[in-house]
mmCIF file of C-alpha atoms and ligand atoms in Angstrom:
data_model
loop_
_atom_site.group_PDB
_atom_site.id
_atom_site.type_symbol
_atom_site.label_atom_id
_atom_site.label_comp_id
_atom_site.label_asym_id
_atom_site.label_seq_id
_atom_site.Cartn_x
_atom_site.Cartn_y
_atom_site.Cartn_z
ATOM 1 C CA UNK A 1 -10.190 10.992 1.410
ATOM 2 C CA UNK A 2 -9.018 13.297 3.964
ATOM 3 C CA UNK A 3 -7.968 11.934 7.307
ATOM 4 C CA UNK A 4 -8.705 13.758 10.738
ATOM 5 C CA UNK A 5 -7.077 13.453 14.165
ATOM 6 C CA UNK A 6 -9.398 14.614 17.002
ATOM 7 C CA UNK A 7 -8.084 16.027 20.159
ATOM 8 C CA UNK A 8 -10.033 15.947 23.382
ATOM 9 C CA UNK A 9 -9.801 16.365 26.972
ATOM 10 C CA UNK A 10 -13.407 15.405 28.504
ATOM 11 C CA UNK A 11 -16.714 13.907 27.656
ATOM 12 C CA UNK A 12 -16.256 14.323 23.777
ATOM 13 C CA UNK A 13 -19.607 15.195 22.661
ATOM 14 C CA UNK A 14 -18.231 17.265 19.947
ATOM 15 C CA UNK A 15 -15.874 14.380 18.929
ATOM 16 C CA UNK A 16 -19.220 12.175 18.795
ATOM 17 C CA UNK A 17 -20.825 14.812 16.520
ATOM 18 C CA UNK A 18 -17.867 14.317 14.214
ATOM 19 C CA UNK A 19 -18.107 10.597 14.259
ATOM 20 C CA UNK A 20 -21.890 10.733 13.528
ATOM 21 C CA UNK A 21 -21.020 13.279 10.796
ATOM 22 C CA UNK A 22 -18.621 10.637 9.221
ATOM 23 C CA UNK A 23 -20.875 7.761 9.574
ATOM 24 C CA UNK A 24 -24.054 9.367 8.156
ATOM 25 C CA UNK A 25 -21.839 10.779 5.003
ATOM 26 C CA UNK A 26 -22.159 14.535 6.043
ATOM 27 C CA UNK A 27 -18.421 14.628 6.420
ATOM 28 C CA UNK A 28 -16.263 12.920 3.616
ATOM 29 C CA UNK A 29 -13.116 11.833 5.696
ATOM 30 C CA UNK A 30 -11.883 9.073 7.932
ATOM 31 C CA UNK A 31 -11.370 9.728 11.414
ATOM 32 C CA UNK A 32 -7.651 8.492 11.986
ATOM 33 C CA UNK A 33 -7.752 8.597 15.489
ATOM 34 C CA UNK A 34 -8.582 10.308 18.820
ATOM 35 C CA UNK A 35 -5.793 11.746 20.906
ATOM 36 C CA UNK A 36 -6.440 12.880 24.744
ATOM 37 C CA UNK A 37 -4.386 14.689 27.136
ATOM 38 C CA UNK A 38 -6.336 12.969 29.947
ATOM 39 C CA UNK A 39 -6.532 9.408 30.517
ATOM 40 C CA UNK A 40 -10.062 9.604 32.264
ATOM 41 C CA UNK A 41 -11.654 11.656 29.393
ATOM 42 C CA UNK A 42 -15.094 10.131 28.666
ATOM 43 C CA UNK A 43 -14.593 10.402 25.174
ATOM 44 C CA UNK A 44 -11.838 7.697 24.809
ATOM 45 C CA UNK A 45 -14.402 4.957 25.827
ATOM 46 C CA UNK A 46 -16.981 6.155 23.390
ATOM 47 C CA UNK A 47 -14.230 6.247 20.325
ATOM 48 C CA UNK A 48 -13.074 2.808 21.304
ATOM 49 C CA UNK A 49 -16.471 1.484 21.128
ATOM 50 C CA UNK A 50 -16.798 3.046 17.657
ATOM 51 C CA UNK A 51 -13.742 1.208 16.730
ATOM 52 C CA UNK A 52 -11.743 4.374 16.451
ATOM 53 C CA UNK A 53 -8.078 4.287 17.461
ATOM 54 C CA UNK A 54 -7.420 6.181 20.655
ATOM 55 C CA UNK A 55 -3.922 7.423 22.137
ATOM 56 C CA UNK A 56 -3.506 9.168 25.480
ATOM 57 C CA UNK A 57 -0.498 11.795 25.861
ATOM 58 C CA UNK A 58 -1.045 12.679 29.537
ATOM 59 C CA UNK A 59 0.435 16.275 29.917
ATOM 60 C CA UNK A 60 1.339 15.320 33.518
ATOM 61 C CA UNK A 61 3.882 13.013 32.677
ATOM 62 C CA UNK A 62 6.181 15.436 30.976
ATOM 63 C CA UNK A 63 8.608 18.014 32.242
ATOM 64 C CA UNK A 64 7.218 21.009 30.352
ATOM 65 C CA UNK A 65 5.035 22.204 27.459
ATOM 66 C CA UNK A 66 7.855 21.541 24.873
ATOM 67 C CA UNK A 67 8.391 17.666 26.039
ATOM 68 C CA UNK A 68 4.440 17.562 26.137
ATOM 69 C CA UNK A 69 4.000 18.719 22.644
ATOM 70 C CA UNK A 70 6.859 16.909 21.202
ATOM 71 C CA UNK A 71 5.035 13.596 22.379
ATOM 72 C CA UNK A 72 1.458 14.900 21.186
ATOM 73 C CA UNK A 73 3.088 15.841 17.754
ATOM 74 C CA UNK A 74 4.472 12.322 17.389
ATOM 75 C CA UNK A 75 1.061 10.927 18.381
ATOM 76 C CA UNK A 76 -0.660 13.263 15.689
ATOM 77 C CA UNK A 77 2.108 12.562 13.098
ATOM 78 C CA UNK A 78 1.321 8.986 13.697
ATOM 79 C CA UNK A 79 -2.124 9.164 12.369
ATOM 80 C CA UNK A 80 -0.936 10.981 9.362
ATOM 81 C CA UNK A 81 -3.904 13.571 9.358
ATOM 82 C CA UNK A 82 -4.898 16.294 6.950
ATOM 83 C CA UNK A 83 -6.982 18.067 9.548
ATOM 84 C CA UNK A 84 -6.647 18.283 13.360
ATOM 85 C CA UNK A 85 -9.539 19.181 15.472
ATOM 86 C CA UNK A 86 -9.481 20.527 18.786
ATOM 87 C CA UNK A 87 -12.952 19.472 20.122
ATOM 88 C CA UNK A 88 -13.009 20.225 23.846
ATOM 89 C CA UNK A 89 -8.999 20.053 24.153
ATOM 90 C CA UNK A 90 -8.094 22.119 27.159
ATOM 91 C CA UNK A 91 -4.309 22.891 26.640
ATOM 92 C CA UNK A 92 -2.902 25.881 25.277
ATOM 93 C CA UNK A 93 -0.373 25.028 22.578
ATOM 94 C CA UNK A 94 2.755 26.873 21.734
ATOM 95 C CA UNK A 95 3.649 28.950 18.773
ATOM 96 C CA UNK A 96 5.936 26.329 17.472
ATOM 97 C CA UNK A 97 3.270 23.887 17.633
ATOM 98 C CA UNK A 98 0.657 25.895 15.721
ATOM 99 C CA UNK A 99 3.530 26.718 13.059
ATOM 100 C CA UNK A 100 4.134 22.796 12.778
ATOM 101 C CA UNK A 101 0.331 22.293 11.630
ATOM 102 C CA UNK A 102 -0.297 25.874 10.363
ATOM 103 C CA UNK A 103 -3.867 25.883 8.344
ATOM 104 C CA UNK A 104 -4.705 22.420 9.411
ATOM 105 C CA UNK A 105 -5.809 22.758 13.002
ATOM 106 C CA UNK A 106 -9.143 24.140 13.771
ATOM 107 C CA UNK A 107 -10.757 24.553 17.284
ATOM 108 C CA UNK A 108 -14.281 24.989 18.771
ATOM 109 C CA UNK A 109 -14.725 27.564 21.263
ATOM 110 C CA UNK A 110 -18.078 28.235 23.228
ATOM 111 C CA UNK A 111 -18.442 31.918 22.771
ATOM 112 C CA UNK A 112 -18.915 34.339 19.857
ATOM 113 C CA UNK A 113 -15.103 35.303 19.367
ATOM 114 C CA UNK A 114 -13.673 37.659 19.793
ATOM 115 C CA UNK A 115 -15.991 37.919 22.844
ATOM 116 C CA UNK A 116 -15.006 35.767 25.648
ATOM 117 C CA UNK A 117 -11.830 34.048 24.670
ATOM 118 C CA UNK A 118 -10.742 31.642 27.555
ATOM 119 C CA UNK A 119 -12.611 29.710 30.343
ATOM 120 C CA UNK A 120 -16.018 30.138 31.653
ATOM 121 C CA UNK A 121 -17.544 31.819 28.879
ATOM 122 C CA UNK A 122 -20.975 30.990 29.664
ATOM 123 C CA UNK A 123 -20.576 32.411 33.277
ATOM 124 C CA UNK A 124 -18.865 35.649 32.125
ATOM 125 C CA UNK A 125 -21.717 36.022 29.320
ATOM 126 C CA UNK A 126 -24.544 35.691 31.964
ATOM 127 C CA UNK A 127 -22.656 38.239 34.438
ATOM 128 C CA UNK A 128 -22.288 40.901 31.403
ATOM 129 C CA UNK A 129 -26.138 40.448 30.602
ATOM 130 C CA UNK A 130 -25.424 39.885 26.827
ATOM 131 C CA UNK A 131 -28.789 38.903 25.217
ATOM 132 C CA UNK A 132 -26.942 36.577 22.476
ATOM 133 C CA UNK A 133 -24.232 33.986 23.031
ATOM 134 C CA UNK A 134 -23.002 31.289 20.975
ATOM 135 C CA UNK A 135 -19.744 29.419 19.746
ATOM 136 C CA UNK A 136 -17.013 29.705 17.136
ATOM 137 C CA UNK A 137 -15.262 27.306 15.104
ATOM 138 C CA UNK A 138 -11.695 29.006 13.975
ATOM 139 C CA UNK A 139 -8.616 28.033 12.429
ATOM 140 C CA UNK A 140 -5.823 27.858 15.567
ATOM 141 C CA UNK A 141 -3.217 30.388 15.395
ATOM 142 C CA UNK A 142 -0.595 31.331 18.188
ATOM 143 C CA UNK A 143 -3.015 33.397 19.998
ATOM 144 C CA UNK A 144 -5.412 31.751 22.128
ATOM 145 C CA UNK A 145 -9.018 31.633 20.832
ATOM 146 C CA UNK A 146 -8.215 33.990 18.183
ATOM 147 C CA UNK A 147 -7.674 32.528 14.725
ATOM 148 C CA UNK A 148 -9.593 33.160 11.330
ATOM 149 C CA UNK A 149 -13.199 32.439 11.979
ATOM 150 C CA UNK A 150 -14.910 29.644 9.915
ATOM 151 C CA UNK A 151 -18.289 29.490 11.544
ATOM 152 C CA UNK A 152 -20.401 30.740 14.243
ATOM 153 C CA UNK A 153 -23.728 29.925 15.853
ATOM 154 C CA UNK A 154 -25.833 32.089 18.210
ATOM 155 C CA UNK A 155 -28.328 31.192 20.784
ATOM 156 C CA UNK A 156 -30.846 33.857 22.715
ATOM 157 C CA UNK A 157 -30.050 34.151 26.292
ATOM 158 C CA UNK A 158 -33.071 33.678 28.317
ATOM 159 C CA UNK A 159 -33.897 35.796 31.421
ATOM 160 C CA UNK A 160 -34.064 32.760 33.721
ATOM 161 C CA UNK A 161 -30.831 30.968 32.385
ATOM 162 C CA UNK A 162 -28.257 29.185 34.245
ATOM 163 C CA UNK A 163 -24.711 28.822 33.207
ATOM 164 C CA UNK A 164 -25.755 24.882 32.894
ATOM 165 C CA UNK A 165 -28.688 25.511 30.833
ATOM 166 C CA UNK A 166 -26.844 28.160 28.640
ATOM 167 C CA UNK A 167 -24.042 25.914 28.162
ATOM 168 C CA UNK A 168 -26.263 23.144 26.979
ATOM 169 C CA UNK A 169 -28.141 25.127 24.273
ATOM 170 C CA UNK A 170 -24.741 26.399 23.086
ATOM 171 C CA UNK A 171 -23.476 22.866 23.190
ATOM 172 C CA UNK A 172 -26.010 21.832 20.567
ATOM 173 C CA UNK A 173 -24.984 24.516 18.218
ATOM 174 C CA UNK A 174 -21.407 23.783 18.588
ATOM 175 C CA UNK A 175 -22.038 20.014 17.365
ATOM 176 C CA UNK A 176 -23.788 21.763 14.279
ATOM 177 C CA UNK A 177 -21.191 24.175 13.383
ATOM 178 C CA UNK A 178 -18.285 21.835 14.041
ATOM 179 C CA UNK A 179 -19.678 19.444 11.767
ATOM 180 C CA UNK A 180 -20.254 21.978 9.063
ATOM 181 C CA UNK A 181 -16.997 23.545 9.264
ATOM 182 C CA UNK A 182 -15.003 19.972 9.106
ATOM 183 C CA UNK A 183 -17.200 19.055 6.070
ATOM 184 C CA UNK A 184 -16.211 22.079 4.477
ATOM 185 C CA UNK A 185 -12.448 21.560 5.010
ATOM 186 C CA UNK A 186 -12.739 18.316 3.913
ATOM 187 C CA UNK A 187 -14.487 19.037 0.500
ATOM 188 C CA UNK A 188 -11.779 21.968 0.100
ATOM 189 C CA UNK A 189 -14.605 24.745 0.293
ATOM 190 C CA UNK A 190 -12.516 26.750 2.646
ATOM 191 C CA UNK A 191 -11.064 30.061 0.971
ATOM 192 C CA UNK A 192 -9.063 32.598 2.599
ATOM 193 C CA UNK A 193 -10.013 35.948 1.706
ATOM 194 C CA UNK A 194 -9.499 39.569 2.950
ATOM 195 C CA UNK A 195 -11.538 39.789 6.461
ATOM 196 C CA UNK A 196 -11.380 36.075 7.031
ATOM 197 C CA UNK A 197 -12.508 32.966 5.849
ATOM 198 C CA UNK A 198 -15.051 32.348 3.211
ATOM 199 C CA UNK A 199 -17.033 29.201 2.224
ATOM 200 C CA UNK A 200 -16.948 28.484 -1.359
ATOM 201 C CA UNK A 201 -20.583 27.545 -2.850
ATOM 202 C CA UNK A 202 -22.188 28.330 0.239
ATOM 203 C CA UNK A 203 -25.766 29.491 0.525
ATOM 204 C CA UNK A 204 -26.416 31.857 3.089
ATOM 205 C CA UNK A 205 -30.060 32.802 3.701
ATOM 206 C CA UNK A 206 -30.373 33.375 7.341
ATOM 207 C CA UNK A 207 -32.174 36.246 8.722
ATOM 208 C CA UNK A 208 -30.380 38.495 11.535
ATOM 209 C CA UNK A 209 -30.796 36.969 15.156
ATOM 210 C CA UNK A 210 -31.819 39.916 17.734
ATOM 211 C CA UNK A 211 -32.742 39.300 21.216
ATOM 212 C CA UNK A 212 -35.413 40.380 22.396
ATOM 213 C CA UNK A 213 -37.295 40.349 19.229
ATOM 214 C CA UNK A 214 -38.439 43.820 18.388
ATOM 215 C CA UNK A 215 -42.406 44.291 18.563
HETATM 216 C C1 GRF B 1 -17.404 22.377 24.691
HETATM 217 O O1 GRF B 1 -18.065 23.411 25.008
HETATM 218 C C2 GRF B 1 -15.926 22.986 24.041
HETATM 219 O O2 GRF B 1 -16.356 24.110 23.144
HETATM 220 C C3 GRF B 1 -15.346 23.403 25.329
HETATM 221 O O3 GRF B 1 -15.502 22.263 26.184
HETATM 222 C C4 GRF B 1 -16.779 21.537 25.852
HETATM 223 C C5 GRF B 1 -16.001 20.372 25.691
HETATM 224 O O4 GRF B 1 -17.462 19.557 25.314
HETATM 225 N N1 GRF B 1 -13.922 23.950 25.128
HETATM 226 P P1 GRF B 1 -17.112 18.059 24.748
HETATM 227 O O5 GRF B 1 -15.862 17.419 25.339
HETATM 228 O O6 GRF B 1 -16.630 18.040 23.273
HETATM 229 O O7 GRF B 1 -18.628 17.208 25.063
#
């Protein structure tokens, strides 16, 4: 059975979705541990309450990125993971770090990549007046928010949306696509193909989402 290490920086709702996915059998894996770069991350308490080992590697205690990543890699390697999931992990990692775990690190990002890499994605989507927004699970490469896409989910943008309301609807979809993507990885169903990642034995029967609906 595959082992998963989860990296977090905050409240940990995506982490919780993964813990739930493992406990209810949608993900065939063991959560080996949760690592946070912030000692005050809310997700740490939640993980501990579910008897998942937690580790803090506080980036502020290291002189530079190289030293931080050295400690982070030691913490990850201590968990012997097959897959590392960045679930709201708010640190940019170096090319050397990515190389060390090539093909074994995935990230959840709150936009439909390649639109809106980086921060404040919901605010930027609202400012641009887009009608469809969403989230992406992708393999991590040396370019931030840019690796091969595994799964995406979309939501309609409402005329009266605020950043908080839009974020809440996107987050619910993040939880769904992250559990799906991790379950596919753990079942060895992700296949590299020209133009990106494909899921073997996937049944895709979803009509295109267009907003507003044509009448
Ligand atoms: C999520 O929207 C994630 O995509 C973004 O930060 C948020 C973290 O939420 N990078 P949580 O910690 O998983 O609740």
